Short mmCIF file of C-alpha atoms and ligand atoms in Angstrom, two decimals:
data_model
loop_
_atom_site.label_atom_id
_atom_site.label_comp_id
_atom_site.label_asym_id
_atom_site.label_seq_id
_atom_site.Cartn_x
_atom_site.Cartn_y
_atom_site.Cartn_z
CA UNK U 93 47.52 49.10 142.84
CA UNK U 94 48.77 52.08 144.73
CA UNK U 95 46.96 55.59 143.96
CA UNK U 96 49.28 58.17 142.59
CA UNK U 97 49.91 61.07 145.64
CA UNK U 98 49.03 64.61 143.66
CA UNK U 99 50.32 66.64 145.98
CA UNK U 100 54.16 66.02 144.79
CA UNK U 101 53.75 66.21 141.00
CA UNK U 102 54.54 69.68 139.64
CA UNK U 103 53.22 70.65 136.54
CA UNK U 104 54.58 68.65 133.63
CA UNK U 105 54.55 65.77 135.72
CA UNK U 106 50.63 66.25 136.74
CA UNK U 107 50.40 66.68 132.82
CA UNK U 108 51.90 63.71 132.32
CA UNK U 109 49.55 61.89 134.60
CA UNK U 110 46.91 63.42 132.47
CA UNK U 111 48.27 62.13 129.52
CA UNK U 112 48.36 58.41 131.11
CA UNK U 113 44.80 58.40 132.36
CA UNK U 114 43.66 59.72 128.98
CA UNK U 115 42.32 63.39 129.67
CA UNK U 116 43.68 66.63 129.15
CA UNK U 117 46.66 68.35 129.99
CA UNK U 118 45.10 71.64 131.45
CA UNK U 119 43.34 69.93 134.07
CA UNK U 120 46.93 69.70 135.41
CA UNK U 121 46.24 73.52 136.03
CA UNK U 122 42.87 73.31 137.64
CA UNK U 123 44.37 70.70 140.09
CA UNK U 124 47.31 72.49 141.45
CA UNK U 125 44.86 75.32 142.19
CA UNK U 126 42.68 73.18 143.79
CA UNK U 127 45.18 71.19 145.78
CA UNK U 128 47.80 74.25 146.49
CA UNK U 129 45.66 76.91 146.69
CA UNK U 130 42.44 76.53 148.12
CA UNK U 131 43.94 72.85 149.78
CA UNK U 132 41.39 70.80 148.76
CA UNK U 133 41.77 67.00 149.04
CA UNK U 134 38.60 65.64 148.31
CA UNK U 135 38.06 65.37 144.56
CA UNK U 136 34.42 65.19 144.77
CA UNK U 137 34.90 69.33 145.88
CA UNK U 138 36.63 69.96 142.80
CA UNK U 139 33.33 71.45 141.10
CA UNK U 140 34.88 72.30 137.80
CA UNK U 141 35.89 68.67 137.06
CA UNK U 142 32.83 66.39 135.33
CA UNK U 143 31.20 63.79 137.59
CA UNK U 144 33.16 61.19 135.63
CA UNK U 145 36.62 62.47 135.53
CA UNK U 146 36.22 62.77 139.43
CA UNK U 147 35.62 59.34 140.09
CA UNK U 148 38.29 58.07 137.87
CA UNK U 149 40.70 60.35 139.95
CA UNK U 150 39.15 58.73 143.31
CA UNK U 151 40.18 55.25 141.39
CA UNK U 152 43.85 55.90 140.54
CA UNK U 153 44.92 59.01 142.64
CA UNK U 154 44.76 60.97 146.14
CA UNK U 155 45.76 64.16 147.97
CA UNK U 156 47.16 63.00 150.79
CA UNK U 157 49.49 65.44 152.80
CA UNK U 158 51.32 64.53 155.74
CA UNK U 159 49.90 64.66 159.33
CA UNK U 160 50.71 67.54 162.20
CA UNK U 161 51.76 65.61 164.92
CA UNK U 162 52.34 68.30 167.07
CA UNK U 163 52.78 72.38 166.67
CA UNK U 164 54.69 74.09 169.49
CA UNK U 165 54.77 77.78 169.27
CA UNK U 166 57.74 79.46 170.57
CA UNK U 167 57.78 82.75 172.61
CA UNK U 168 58.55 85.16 169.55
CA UNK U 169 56.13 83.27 167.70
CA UNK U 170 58.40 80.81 165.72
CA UNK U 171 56.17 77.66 165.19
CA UNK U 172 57.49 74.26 164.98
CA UNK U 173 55.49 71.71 163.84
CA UNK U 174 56.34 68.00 164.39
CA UNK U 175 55.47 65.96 161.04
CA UNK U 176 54.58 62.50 161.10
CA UNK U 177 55.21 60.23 158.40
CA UNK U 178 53.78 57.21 157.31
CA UNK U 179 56.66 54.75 157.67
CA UNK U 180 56.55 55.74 161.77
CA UNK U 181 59.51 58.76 161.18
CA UNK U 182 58.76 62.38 161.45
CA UNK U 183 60.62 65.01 160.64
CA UNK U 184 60.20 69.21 161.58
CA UNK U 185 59.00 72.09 159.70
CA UNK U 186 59.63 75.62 161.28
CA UNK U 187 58.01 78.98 160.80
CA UNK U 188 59.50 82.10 161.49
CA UNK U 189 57.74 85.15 161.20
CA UNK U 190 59.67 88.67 160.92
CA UNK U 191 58.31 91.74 160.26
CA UNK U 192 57.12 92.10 155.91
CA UNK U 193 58.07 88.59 156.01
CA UNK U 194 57.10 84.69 156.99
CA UNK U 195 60.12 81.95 156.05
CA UNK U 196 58.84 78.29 156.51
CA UNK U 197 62.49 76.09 156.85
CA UNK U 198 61.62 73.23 155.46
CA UNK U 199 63.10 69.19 156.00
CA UNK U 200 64.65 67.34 152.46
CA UNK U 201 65.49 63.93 154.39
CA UNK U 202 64.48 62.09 157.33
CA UNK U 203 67.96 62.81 159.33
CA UNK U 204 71.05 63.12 157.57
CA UNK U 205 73.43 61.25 156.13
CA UNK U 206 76.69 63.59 156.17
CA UNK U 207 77.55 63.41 160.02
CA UNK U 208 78.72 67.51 160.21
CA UNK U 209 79.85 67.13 163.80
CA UNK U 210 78.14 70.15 164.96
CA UNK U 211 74.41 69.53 163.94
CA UNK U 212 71.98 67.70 165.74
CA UNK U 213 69.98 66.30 162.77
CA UNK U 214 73.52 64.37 161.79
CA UNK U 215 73.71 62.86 165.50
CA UNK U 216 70.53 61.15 164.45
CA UNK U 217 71.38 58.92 161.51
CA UNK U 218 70.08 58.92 158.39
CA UNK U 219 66.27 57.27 157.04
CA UNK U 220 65.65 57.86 153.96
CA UNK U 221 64.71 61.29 151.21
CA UNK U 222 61.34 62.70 151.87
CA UNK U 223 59.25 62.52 148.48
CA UNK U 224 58.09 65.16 146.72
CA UNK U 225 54.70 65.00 148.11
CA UNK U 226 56.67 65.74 151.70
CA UNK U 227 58.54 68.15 151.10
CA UNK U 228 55.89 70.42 149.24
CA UNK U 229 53.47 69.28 152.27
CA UNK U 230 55.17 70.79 154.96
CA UNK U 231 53.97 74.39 152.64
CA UNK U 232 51.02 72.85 152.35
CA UNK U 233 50.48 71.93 155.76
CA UNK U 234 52.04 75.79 156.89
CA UNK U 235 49.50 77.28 154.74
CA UNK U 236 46.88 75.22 156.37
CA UNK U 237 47.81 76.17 159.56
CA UNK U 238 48.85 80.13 159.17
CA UNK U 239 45.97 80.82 156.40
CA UNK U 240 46.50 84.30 155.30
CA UNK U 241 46.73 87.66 156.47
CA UNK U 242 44.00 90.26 157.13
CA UNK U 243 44.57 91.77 153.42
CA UNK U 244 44.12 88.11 152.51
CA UNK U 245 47.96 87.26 151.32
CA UNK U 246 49.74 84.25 152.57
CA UNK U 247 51.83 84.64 155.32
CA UNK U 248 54.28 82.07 154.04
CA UNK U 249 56.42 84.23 151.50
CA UNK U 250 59.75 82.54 151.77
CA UNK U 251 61.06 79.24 151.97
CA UNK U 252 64.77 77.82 152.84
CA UNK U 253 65.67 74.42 151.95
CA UNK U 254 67.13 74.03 155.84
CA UNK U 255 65.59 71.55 158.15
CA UNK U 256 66.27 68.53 158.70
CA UNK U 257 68.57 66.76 155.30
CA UNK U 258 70.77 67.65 152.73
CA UNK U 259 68.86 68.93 150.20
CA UNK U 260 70.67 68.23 147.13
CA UNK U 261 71.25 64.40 148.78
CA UNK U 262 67.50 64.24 147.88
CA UNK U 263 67.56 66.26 144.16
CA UNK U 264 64.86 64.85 142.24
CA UNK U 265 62.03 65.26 144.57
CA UNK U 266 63.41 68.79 146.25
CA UNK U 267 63.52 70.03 142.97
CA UNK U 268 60.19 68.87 141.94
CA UNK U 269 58.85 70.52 145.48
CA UNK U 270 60.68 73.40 144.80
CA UNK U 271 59.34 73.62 141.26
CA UNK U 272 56.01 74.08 143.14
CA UNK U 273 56.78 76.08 145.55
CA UNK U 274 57.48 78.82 142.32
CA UNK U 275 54.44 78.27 140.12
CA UNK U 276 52.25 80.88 140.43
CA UNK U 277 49.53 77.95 140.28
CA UNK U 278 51.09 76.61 143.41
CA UNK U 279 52.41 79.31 145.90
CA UNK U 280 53.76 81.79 143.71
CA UNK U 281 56.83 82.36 145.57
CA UNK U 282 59.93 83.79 142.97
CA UNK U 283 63.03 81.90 142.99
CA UNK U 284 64.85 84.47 144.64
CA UNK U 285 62.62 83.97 147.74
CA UNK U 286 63.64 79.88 147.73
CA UNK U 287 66.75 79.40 149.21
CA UNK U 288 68.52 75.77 149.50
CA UNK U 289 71.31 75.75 151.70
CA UNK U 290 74.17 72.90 151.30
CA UNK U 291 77.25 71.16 152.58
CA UNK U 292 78.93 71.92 149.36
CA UNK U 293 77.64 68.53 146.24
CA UNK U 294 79.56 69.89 143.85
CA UNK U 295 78.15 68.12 141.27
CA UNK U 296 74.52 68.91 141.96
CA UNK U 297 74.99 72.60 142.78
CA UNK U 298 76.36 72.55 138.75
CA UNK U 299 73.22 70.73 138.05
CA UNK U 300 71.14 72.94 140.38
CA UNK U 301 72.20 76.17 137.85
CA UNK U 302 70.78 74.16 134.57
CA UNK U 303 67.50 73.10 136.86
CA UNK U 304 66.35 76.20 139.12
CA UNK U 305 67.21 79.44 139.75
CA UNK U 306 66.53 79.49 143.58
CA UNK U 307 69.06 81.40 145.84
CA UNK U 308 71.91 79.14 147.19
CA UNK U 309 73.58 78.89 150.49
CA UNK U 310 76.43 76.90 151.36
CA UNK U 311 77.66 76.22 154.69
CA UNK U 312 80.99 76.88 154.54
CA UNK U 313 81.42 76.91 158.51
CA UNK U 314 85.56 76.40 158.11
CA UNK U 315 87.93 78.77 155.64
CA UNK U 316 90.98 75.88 155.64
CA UNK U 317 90.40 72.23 154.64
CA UNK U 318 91.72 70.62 157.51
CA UNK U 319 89.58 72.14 159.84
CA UNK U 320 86.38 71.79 157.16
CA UNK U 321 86.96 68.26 156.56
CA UNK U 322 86.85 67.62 160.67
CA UNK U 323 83.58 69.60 160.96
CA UNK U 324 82.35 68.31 157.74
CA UNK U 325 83.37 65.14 156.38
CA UNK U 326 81.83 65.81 152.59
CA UNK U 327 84.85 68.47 152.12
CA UNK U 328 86.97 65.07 152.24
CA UNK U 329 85.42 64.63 148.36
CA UNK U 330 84.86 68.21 147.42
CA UNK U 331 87.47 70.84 148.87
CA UNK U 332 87.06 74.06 149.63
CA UNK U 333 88.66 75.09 146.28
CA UNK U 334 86.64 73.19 144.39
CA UNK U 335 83.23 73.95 146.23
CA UNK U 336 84.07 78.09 145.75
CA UNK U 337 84.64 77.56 142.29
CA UNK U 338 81.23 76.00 141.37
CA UNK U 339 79.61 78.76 143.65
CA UNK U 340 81.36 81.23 141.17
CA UNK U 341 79.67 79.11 138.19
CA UNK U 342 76.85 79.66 140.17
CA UNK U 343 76.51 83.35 140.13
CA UNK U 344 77.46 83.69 136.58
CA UNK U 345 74.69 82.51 135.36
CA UNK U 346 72.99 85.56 136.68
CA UNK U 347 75.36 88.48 137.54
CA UNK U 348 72.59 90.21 140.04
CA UNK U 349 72.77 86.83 142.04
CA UNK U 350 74.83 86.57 145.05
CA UNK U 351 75.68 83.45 147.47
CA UNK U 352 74.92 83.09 151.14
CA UNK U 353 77.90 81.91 152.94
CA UNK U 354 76.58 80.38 156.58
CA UNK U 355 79.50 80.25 158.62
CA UNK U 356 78.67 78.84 162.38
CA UNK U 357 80.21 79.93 165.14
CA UNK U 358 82.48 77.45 167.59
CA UNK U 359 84.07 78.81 170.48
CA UNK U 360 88.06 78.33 169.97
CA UNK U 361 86.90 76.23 167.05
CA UNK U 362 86.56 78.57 163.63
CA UNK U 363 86.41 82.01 165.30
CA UNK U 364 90.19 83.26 165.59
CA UNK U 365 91.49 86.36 163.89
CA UNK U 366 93.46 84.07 161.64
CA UNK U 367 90.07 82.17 160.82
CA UNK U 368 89.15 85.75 159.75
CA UNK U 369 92.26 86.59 157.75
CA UNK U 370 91.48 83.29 155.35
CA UNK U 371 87.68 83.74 155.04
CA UNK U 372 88.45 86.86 153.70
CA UNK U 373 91.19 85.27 151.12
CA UNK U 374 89.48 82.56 150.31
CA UNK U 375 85.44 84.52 149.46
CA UNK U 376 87.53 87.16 147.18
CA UNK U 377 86.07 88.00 144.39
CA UNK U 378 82.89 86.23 144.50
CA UNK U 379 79.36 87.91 145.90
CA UNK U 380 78.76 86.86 149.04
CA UNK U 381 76.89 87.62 151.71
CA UNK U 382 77.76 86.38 155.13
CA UNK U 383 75.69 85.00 157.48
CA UNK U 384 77.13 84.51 160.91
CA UNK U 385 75.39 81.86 162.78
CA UNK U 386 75.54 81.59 166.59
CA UNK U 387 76.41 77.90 167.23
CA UNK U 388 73.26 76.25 168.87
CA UNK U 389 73.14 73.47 171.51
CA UNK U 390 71.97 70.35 171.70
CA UNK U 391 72.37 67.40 174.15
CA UNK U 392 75.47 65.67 174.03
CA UNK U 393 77.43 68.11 172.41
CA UNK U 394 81.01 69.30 173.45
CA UNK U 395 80.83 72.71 171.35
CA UNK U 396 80.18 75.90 172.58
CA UNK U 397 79.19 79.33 170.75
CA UNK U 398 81.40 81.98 170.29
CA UNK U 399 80.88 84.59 173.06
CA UNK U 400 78.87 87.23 171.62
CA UNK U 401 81.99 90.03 171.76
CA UNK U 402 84.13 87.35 169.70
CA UNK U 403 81.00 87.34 166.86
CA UNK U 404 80.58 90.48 167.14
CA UNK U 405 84.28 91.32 166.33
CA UNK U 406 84.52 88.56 163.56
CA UNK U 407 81.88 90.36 161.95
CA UNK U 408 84.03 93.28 162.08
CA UNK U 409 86.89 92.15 160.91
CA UNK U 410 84.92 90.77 157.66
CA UNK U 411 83.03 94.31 157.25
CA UNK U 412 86.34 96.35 157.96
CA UNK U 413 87.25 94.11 154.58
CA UNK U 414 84.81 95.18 152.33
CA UNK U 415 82.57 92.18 152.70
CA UNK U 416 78.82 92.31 154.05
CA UNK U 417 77.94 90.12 157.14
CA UNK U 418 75.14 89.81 159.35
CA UNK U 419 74.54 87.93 162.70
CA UNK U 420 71.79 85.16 162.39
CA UNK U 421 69.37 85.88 164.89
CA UNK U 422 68.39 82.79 167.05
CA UNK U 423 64.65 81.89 166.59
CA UNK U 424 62.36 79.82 168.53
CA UNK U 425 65.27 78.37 170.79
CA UNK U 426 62.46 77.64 174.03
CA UNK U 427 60.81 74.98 171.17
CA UNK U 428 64.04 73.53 170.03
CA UNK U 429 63.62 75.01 166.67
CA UNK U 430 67.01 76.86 165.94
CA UNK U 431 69.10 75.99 163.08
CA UNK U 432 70.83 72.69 163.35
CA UNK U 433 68.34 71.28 167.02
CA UNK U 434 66.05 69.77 164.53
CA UNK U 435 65.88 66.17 165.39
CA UNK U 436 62.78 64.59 164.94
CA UNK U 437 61.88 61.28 165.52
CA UNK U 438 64.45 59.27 162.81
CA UNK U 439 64.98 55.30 162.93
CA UNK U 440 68.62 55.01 161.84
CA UNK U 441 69.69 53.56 159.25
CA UNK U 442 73.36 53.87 159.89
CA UNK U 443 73.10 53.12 162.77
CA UNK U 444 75.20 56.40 163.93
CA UNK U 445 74.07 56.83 167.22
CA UNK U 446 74.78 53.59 168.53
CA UNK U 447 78.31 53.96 166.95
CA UNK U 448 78.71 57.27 168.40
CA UNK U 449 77.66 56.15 172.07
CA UNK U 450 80.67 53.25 171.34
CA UNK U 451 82.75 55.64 170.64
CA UNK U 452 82.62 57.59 173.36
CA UNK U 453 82.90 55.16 176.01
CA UNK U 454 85.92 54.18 174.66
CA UNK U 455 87.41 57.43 174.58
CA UNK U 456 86.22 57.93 178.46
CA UNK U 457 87.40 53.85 179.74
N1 SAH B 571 72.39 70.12 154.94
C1 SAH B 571 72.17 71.48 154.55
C2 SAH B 571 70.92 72.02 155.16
C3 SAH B 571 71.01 72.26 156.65
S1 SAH B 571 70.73 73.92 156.83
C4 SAH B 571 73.39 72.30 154.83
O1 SAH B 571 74.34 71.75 155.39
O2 SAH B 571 73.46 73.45 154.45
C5 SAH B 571 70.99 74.32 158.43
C6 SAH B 571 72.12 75.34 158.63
O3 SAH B 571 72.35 75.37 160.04
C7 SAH B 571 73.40 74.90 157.99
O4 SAH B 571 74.20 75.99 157.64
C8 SAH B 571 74.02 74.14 159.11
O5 SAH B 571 75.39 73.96 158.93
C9 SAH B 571 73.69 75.01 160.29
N2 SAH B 571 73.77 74.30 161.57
C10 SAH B 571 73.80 72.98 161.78
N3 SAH B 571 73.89 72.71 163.09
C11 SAH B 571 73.91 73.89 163.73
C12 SAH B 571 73.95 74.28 165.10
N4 SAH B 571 73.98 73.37 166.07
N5 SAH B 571 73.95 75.59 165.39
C13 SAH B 571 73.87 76.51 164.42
N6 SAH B 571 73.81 76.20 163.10
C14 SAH B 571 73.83 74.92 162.76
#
């Protein structure tokens, strides 16, 4: 018989486990202290737990995070760290520090299944969903690494739901994660600090509002359907129309709550006045916040960014119409570790990149 991982169960599922091994539910609360915050593994450590209830958790359960294959740390200090997984994947976790704040990106998926034509995790294919035991791990494994700051606080103090995945592909165990992430048992972090970024599953981000109140992002990256289904094949089953209104569900639920709107820049691609004209259309009325993001190589691409006058007078143009927008700074681009370069190591399913290397030499013969 397997053991049951800890690490991933959040706290009515630990209590649950309780329940099925016959103990208590509150040791469910001594656990995720001793497992999230002082990272202990090794049940014989947990000193507060009787000699006998330890050794019937060394029977049927385990700690077991995942395994730092490799940390690269960039030149403004963004960390990357390459995650290995037991089934021979890994995936990437990256840490970017800023000043009053540390935000760990974390991976949902082991590649991607939704082939956006501008990211490099889609280029790889898609694995399989990360469990809940790795996607809380890569905090785990960040807090394990960065420790805490001289007056003792953690240094991670927000999370975004964008590496490597679609979150909301993988909903049952990225909830569960996140649900950890917020306990003040586990890291404490508010939901307004956790912030999942998507392609635009309707469905689930309807589901998300019942669930969790984290702060949502969606990558809107195109303001007409024609160009938004090229660039991102899910709008093909959820339209723009469609994907605004259950953002503006969304936000009712709380009225202080506003949405992200990630928006990538493509040279000639999304950045034209006109582009402009309909983002503005299309986001009024809701709360938004706009995040510009400079488009980021990767090999094999045929994009390009936006020159930086072009972003710079996009932004404009959306601030000139009432709406707030901010430029994404790049982080951590010497270690491959900017939004949409995280690759990691993914045996494909889908067998995409073969089909895309077919492709292409048929468009060149
Ligand atoms: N699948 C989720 C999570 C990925 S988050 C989502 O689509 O939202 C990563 C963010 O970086 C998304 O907004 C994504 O669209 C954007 N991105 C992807 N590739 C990029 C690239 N090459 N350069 C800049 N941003 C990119």
């Amino acid at each position: 018989m397997s053991r049951t991982n800890l690490l991933g169960l959040d706290l009515n599922s630990l209590e649950e486990f309780f329940a099925e091994i016959g103990e208590k539910p509150f040791r469910a609360r001594q656990l995720l202290q001793w497992i999230h915050q002082y990272r202990v593994v090794d049940f014989a450590e947990m000193t507060n737990l009787s000699k006998a209830l330890r050794q019937k958790l060394e029977e049927t359960a385990e700690v077991k995070p995942p395994e730092v294959l490799h940390e690269y740390i960039s030149k403004d200090d963004t960390r990357k760290w390459i995650i290995k997984l037991s089934c021979g994947n890994s995936i990437e976790t990256v840490y970017i520090p800023e000043k009053g704040r540390g935000t760990l990106c974390v991976s949902s998926q082991v590649g991607c299944a939704l082939a956006c034509t501008f990211c490099s995790t889609a280029q790889q294919g898609f694995s399989r969903n990360l469990t809940a035991s790795e996607i809380i791990g890569q905090v785990w494994l960040a807090n394990e690494y960065l420790g805490k700051d001289p007056k003792g606080n953690r240094v991670v103090t927000n999370v975004v739901m964008m590496g490597m995945g679609e979150p909301l592909a993988n909903y049952k165990n990225v909830v569960m994660a996140m649900k950890l992430m917020r306990d003040d048992l586990g890291y404490g972090i508010s939901w307004r600090r956790v912030t999942l970024s998507t392609s635009g599953m309707v469905p689930m981000i309807d589901k998300l509002r019942e669930d969790c109140h984290v702060s949502l992002a969606i990558s809107l990256h195109a303001a007409n359907d024609k160009l938004r289904s090229e660039i991102i094949p899910l709008n093909d089953k959820y339209p723009i129309k469609e994907l605004l209104a259950a953002c503006k569900r969304y936000v009712d639920v709380e009225q202080r709550r506003h949405i992200t709107i990630e928006y990538v820049m493509l040279d000639g691609i999304n950045d034209s006045i006109q582009d402009g004209k309909d983002l503005i259309r299309i986001l009024k009325g809701l709360p938004t916040k706009i995040n510009l993001i400079p488009f980021n190589p990767f090999p094999g691409t045929d994009y390009i960014c936006s020159p930086k006058p072009v972003i710079k007078r996009f932004q404009q143009q959306l601030t000139d119409a009432g709406l707030v927008a901010t430029i994404r700074k790049t982080r951590g681009d010497d270690i491959v570790a900017a939004c949409g370069q995280l690759a990691g190591e993914v045996q494909d399913k889908t067998r995409r990149t073969q089909r895309l290397a077919e492709a292409k030499q048929v468009t060149f013969q």
